[in-house]
Short mmCIF file of N, CA and C in Angstrom, two decimals:
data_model
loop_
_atom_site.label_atom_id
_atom_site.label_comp_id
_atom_site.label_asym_id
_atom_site.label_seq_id
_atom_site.Cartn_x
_atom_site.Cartn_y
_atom_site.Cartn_z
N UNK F 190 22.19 -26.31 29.36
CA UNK F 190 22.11 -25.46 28.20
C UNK F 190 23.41 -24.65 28.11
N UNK F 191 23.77 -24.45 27.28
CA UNK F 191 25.09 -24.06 26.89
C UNK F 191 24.90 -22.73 27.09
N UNK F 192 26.07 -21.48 27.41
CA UNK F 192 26.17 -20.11 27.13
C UNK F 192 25.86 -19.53 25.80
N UNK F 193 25.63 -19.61 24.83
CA UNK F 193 25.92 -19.38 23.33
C UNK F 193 24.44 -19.74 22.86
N UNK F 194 23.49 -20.76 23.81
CA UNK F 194 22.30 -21.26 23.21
C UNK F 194 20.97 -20.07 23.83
N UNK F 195 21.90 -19.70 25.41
CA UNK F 195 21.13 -19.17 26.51
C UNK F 195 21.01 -17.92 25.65
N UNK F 196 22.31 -17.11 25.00
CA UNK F 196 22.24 -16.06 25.00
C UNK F 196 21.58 -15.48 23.39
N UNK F 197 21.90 -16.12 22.44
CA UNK F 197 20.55 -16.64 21.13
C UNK F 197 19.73 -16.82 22.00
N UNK F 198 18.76 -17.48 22.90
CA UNK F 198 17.53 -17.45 22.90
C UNK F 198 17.26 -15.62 23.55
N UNK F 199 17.43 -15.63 24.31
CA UNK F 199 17.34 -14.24 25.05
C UNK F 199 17.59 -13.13 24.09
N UNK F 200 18.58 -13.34 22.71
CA UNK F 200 18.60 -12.17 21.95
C UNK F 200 17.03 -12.24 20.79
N UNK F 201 16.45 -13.98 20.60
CA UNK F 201 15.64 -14.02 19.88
C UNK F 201 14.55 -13.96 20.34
N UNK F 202 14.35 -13.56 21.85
CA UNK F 202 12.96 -13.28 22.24
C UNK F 202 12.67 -12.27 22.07
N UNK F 203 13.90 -10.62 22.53
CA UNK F 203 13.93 -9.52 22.71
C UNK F 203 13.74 -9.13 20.92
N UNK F 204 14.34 -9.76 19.89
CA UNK F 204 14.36 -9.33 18.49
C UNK F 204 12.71 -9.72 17.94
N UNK F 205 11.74 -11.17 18.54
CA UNK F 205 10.92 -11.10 18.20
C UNK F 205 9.88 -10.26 19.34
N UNK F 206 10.49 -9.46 20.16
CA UNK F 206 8.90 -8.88 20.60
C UNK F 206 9.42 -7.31 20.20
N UNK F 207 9.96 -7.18 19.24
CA UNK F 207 10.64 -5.47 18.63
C UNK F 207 9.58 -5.65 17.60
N UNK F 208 9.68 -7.06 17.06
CA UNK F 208 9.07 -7.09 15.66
C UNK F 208 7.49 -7.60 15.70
N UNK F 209 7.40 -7.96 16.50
CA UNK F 209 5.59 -8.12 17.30
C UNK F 209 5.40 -6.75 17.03
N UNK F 210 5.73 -5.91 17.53
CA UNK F 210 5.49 -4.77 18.79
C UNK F 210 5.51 -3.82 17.45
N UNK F 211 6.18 -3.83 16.10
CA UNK F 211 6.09 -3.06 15.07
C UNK F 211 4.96 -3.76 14.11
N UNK F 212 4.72 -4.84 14.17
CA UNK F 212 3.85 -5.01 13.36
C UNK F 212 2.52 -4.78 13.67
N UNK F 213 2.06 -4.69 14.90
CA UNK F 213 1.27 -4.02 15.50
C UNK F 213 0.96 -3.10 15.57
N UNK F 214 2.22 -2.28 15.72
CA UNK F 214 1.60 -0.80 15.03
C UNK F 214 1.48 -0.62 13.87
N UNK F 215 1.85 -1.23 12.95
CA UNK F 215 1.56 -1.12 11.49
C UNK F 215 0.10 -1.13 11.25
N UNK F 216 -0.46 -2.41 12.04
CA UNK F 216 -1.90 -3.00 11.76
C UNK F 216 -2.64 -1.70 12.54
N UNK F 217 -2.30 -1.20 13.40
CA UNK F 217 -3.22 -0.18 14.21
C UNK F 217 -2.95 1.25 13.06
N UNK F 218 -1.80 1.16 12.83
CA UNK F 218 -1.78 2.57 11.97
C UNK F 218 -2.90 2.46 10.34
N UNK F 219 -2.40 1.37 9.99
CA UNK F 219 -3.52 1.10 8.45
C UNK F 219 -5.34 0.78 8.99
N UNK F 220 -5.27 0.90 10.53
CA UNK F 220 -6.46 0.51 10.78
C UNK F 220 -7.28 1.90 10.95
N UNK F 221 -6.57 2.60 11.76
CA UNK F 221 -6.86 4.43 11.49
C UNK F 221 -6.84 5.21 10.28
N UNK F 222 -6.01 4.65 9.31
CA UNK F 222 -6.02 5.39 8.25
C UNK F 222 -7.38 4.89 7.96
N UNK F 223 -7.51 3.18 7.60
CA UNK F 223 -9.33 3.06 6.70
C UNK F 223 -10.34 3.36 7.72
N UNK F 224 -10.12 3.85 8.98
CA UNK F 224 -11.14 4.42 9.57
C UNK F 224 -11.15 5.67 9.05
N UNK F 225 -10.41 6.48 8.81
CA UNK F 225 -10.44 7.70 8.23
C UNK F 225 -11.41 8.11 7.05
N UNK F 226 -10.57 7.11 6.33
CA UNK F 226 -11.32 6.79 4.59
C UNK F 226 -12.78 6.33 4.74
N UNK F 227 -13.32 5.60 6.03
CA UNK F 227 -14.68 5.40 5.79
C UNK F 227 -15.50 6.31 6.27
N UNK F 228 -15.05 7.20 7.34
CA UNK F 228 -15.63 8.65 7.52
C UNK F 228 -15.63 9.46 6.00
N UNK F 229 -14.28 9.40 5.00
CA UNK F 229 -14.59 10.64 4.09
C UNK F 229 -15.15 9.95 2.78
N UNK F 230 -15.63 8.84 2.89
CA UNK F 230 -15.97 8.19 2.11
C UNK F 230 -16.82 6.57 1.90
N UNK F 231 -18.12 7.01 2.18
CA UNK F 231 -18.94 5.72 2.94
C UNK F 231 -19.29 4.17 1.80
N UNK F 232 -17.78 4.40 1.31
CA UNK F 232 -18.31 3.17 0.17
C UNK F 232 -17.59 1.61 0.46
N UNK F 233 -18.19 1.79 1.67
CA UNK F 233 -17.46 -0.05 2.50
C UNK F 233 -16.69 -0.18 3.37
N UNK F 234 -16.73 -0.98 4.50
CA UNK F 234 -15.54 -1.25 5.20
C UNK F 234 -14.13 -2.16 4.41
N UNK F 235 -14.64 -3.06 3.69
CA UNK F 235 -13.46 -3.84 3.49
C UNK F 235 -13.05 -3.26 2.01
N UNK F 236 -13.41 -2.22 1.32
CA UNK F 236 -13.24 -1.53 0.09
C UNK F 236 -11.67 -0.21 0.78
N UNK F 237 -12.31 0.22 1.66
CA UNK F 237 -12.04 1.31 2.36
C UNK F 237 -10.42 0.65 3.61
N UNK F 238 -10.68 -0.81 3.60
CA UNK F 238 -9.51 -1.36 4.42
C UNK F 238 -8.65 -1.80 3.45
N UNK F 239 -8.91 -2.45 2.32
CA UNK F 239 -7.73 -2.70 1.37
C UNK F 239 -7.45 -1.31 0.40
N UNK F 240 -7.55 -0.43 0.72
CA UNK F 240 -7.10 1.31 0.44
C UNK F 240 -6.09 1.42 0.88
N UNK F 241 -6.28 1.18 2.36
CA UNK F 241 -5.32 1.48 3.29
C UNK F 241 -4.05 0.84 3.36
N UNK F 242 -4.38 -0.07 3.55
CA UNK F 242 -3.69 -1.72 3.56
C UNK F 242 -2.22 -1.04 2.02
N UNK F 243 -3.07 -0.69 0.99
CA UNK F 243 -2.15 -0.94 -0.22
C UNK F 243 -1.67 1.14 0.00
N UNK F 244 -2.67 1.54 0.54
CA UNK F 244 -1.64 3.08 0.69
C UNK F 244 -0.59 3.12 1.39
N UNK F 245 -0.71 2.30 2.57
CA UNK F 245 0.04 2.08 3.66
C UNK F 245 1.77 2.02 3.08
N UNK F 246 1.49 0.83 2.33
CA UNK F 246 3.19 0.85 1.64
C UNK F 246 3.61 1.51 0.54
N UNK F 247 2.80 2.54 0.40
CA UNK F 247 3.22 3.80 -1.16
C UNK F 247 3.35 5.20 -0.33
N UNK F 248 2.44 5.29 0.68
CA UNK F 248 2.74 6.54 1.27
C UNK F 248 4.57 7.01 1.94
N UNK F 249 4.79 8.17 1.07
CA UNK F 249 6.28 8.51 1.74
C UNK F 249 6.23 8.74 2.95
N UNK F 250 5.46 8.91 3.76
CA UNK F 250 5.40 9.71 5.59
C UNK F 250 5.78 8.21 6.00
N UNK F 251 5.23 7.07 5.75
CA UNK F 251 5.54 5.63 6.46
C UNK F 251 6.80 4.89 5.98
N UNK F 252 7.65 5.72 5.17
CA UNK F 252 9.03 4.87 4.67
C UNK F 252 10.10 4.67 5.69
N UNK F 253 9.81 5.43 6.14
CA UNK F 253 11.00 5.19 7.34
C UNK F 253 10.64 3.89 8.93
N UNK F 254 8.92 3.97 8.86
CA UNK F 254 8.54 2.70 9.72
C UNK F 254 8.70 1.46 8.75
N UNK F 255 8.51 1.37 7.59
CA UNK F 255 8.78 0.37 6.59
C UNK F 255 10.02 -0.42 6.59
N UNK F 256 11.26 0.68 6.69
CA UNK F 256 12.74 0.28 6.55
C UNK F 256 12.77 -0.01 7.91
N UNK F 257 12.79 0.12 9.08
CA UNK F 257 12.39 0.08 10.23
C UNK F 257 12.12 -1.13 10.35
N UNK F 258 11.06 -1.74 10.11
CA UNK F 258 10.32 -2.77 9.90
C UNK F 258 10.58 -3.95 8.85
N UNK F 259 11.37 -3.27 7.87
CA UNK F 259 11.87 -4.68 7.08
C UNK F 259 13.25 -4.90 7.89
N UNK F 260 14.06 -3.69 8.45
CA UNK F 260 15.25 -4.17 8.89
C UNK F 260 15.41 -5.02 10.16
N UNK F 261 14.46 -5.30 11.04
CA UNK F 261 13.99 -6.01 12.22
C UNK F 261 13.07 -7.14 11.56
N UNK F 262 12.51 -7.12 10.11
CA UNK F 262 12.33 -8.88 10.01
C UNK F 262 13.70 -9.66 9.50
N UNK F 263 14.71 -8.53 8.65
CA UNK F 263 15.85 -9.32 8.22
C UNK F 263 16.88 -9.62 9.55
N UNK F 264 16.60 -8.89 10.61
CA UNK F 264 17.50 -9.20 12.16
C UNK F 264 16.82 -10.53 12.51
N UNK F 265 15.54 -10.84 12.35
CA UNK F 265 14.49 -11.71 12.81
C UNK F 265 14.88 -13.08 12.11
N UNK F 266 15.07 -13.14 11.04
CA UNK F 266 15.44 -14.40 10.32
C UNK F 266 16.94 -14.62 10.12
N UNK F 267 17.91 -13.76 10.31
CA UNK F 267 19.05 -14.03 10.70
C UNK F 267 19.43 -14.90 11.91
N UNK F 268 18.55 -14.04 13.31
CA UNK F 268 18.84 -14.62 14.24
C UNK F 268 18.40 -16.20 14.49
N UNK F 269 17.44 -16.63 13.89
CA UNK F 269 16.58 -17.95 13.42
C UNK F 269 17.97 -18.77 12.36
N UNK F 270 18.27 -18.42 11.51
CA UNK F 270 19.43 -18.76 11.15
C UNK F 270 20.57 -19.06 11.51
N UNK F 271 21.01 -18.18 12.90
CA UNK F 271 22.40 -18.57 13.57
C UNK F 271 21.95 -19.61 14.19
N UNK F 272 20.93 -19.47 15.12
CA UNK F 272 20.10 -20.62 15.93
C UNK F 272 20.79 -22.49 15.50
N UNK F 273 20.24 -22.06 14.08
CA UNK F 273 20.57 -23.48 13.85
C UNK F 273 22.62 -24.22 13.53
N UNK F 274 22.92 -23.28 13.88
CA UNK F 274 24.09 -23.37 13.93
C UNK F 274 24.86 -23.29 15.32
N UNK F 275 24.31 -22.50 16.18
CA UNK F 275 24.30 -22.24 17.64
C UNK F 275 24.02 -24.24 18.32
N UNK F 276 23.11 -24.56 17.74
CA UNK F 276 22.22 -25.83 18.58
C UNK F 276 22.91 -26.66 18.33
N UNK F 277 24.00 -27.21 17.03
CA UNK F 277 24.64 -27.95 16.99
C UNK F 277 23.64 -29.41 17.04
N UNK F 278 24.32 -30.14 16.30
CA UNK F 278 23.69 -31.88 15.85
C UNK F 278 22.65 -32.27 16.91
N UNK F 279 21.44 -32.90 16.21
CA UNK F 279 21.00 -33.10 17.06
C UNK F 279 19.69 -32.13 18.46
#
């Protein structure tokens, strides 16, 4: 394995477990918020989870995990992109 293939993979493991590791908290954070909403408001779980789900990306307090989070999927598909240029023919 080449130097250049070793060190793309090792940068694309570390870039996809940043972006695991945020989307996860995303899902745990919108999962507390519609737990919230079904305590102050007992009209469904899955009424009360797509609340969240769609507050999640309008609320200003979460813009900065958002940009955060889109800027580590655009690192994410970049690095998937050099890849195929890194691997050369074949």
């Amino acid at each position: 394995m080449k130097t250049s293939v070793a060190l793309w993979l090792g940068g694309q493991v570390i870039v996809f477990a940043i972006w695991a590791f945020l989307m996860f908290r995303m899902l745990w954070m919108i999962s507390r918020r519609a737990a919230a909403e079904r305590k102050e408001q007992p009209s469904g779980e899955i009424g009360s989870r797509f609340t969240a789900f769609f507050g999640f990306f309008k609320d200003p307090e979460t813009h900065r995990f958002r940009m955060r989070l889109l800027a580590v999927t655009i690192l994410l598909f970049a690095v998937q992109f050099a890849g195929t240029f890194l691997s050369g023919p074949g």
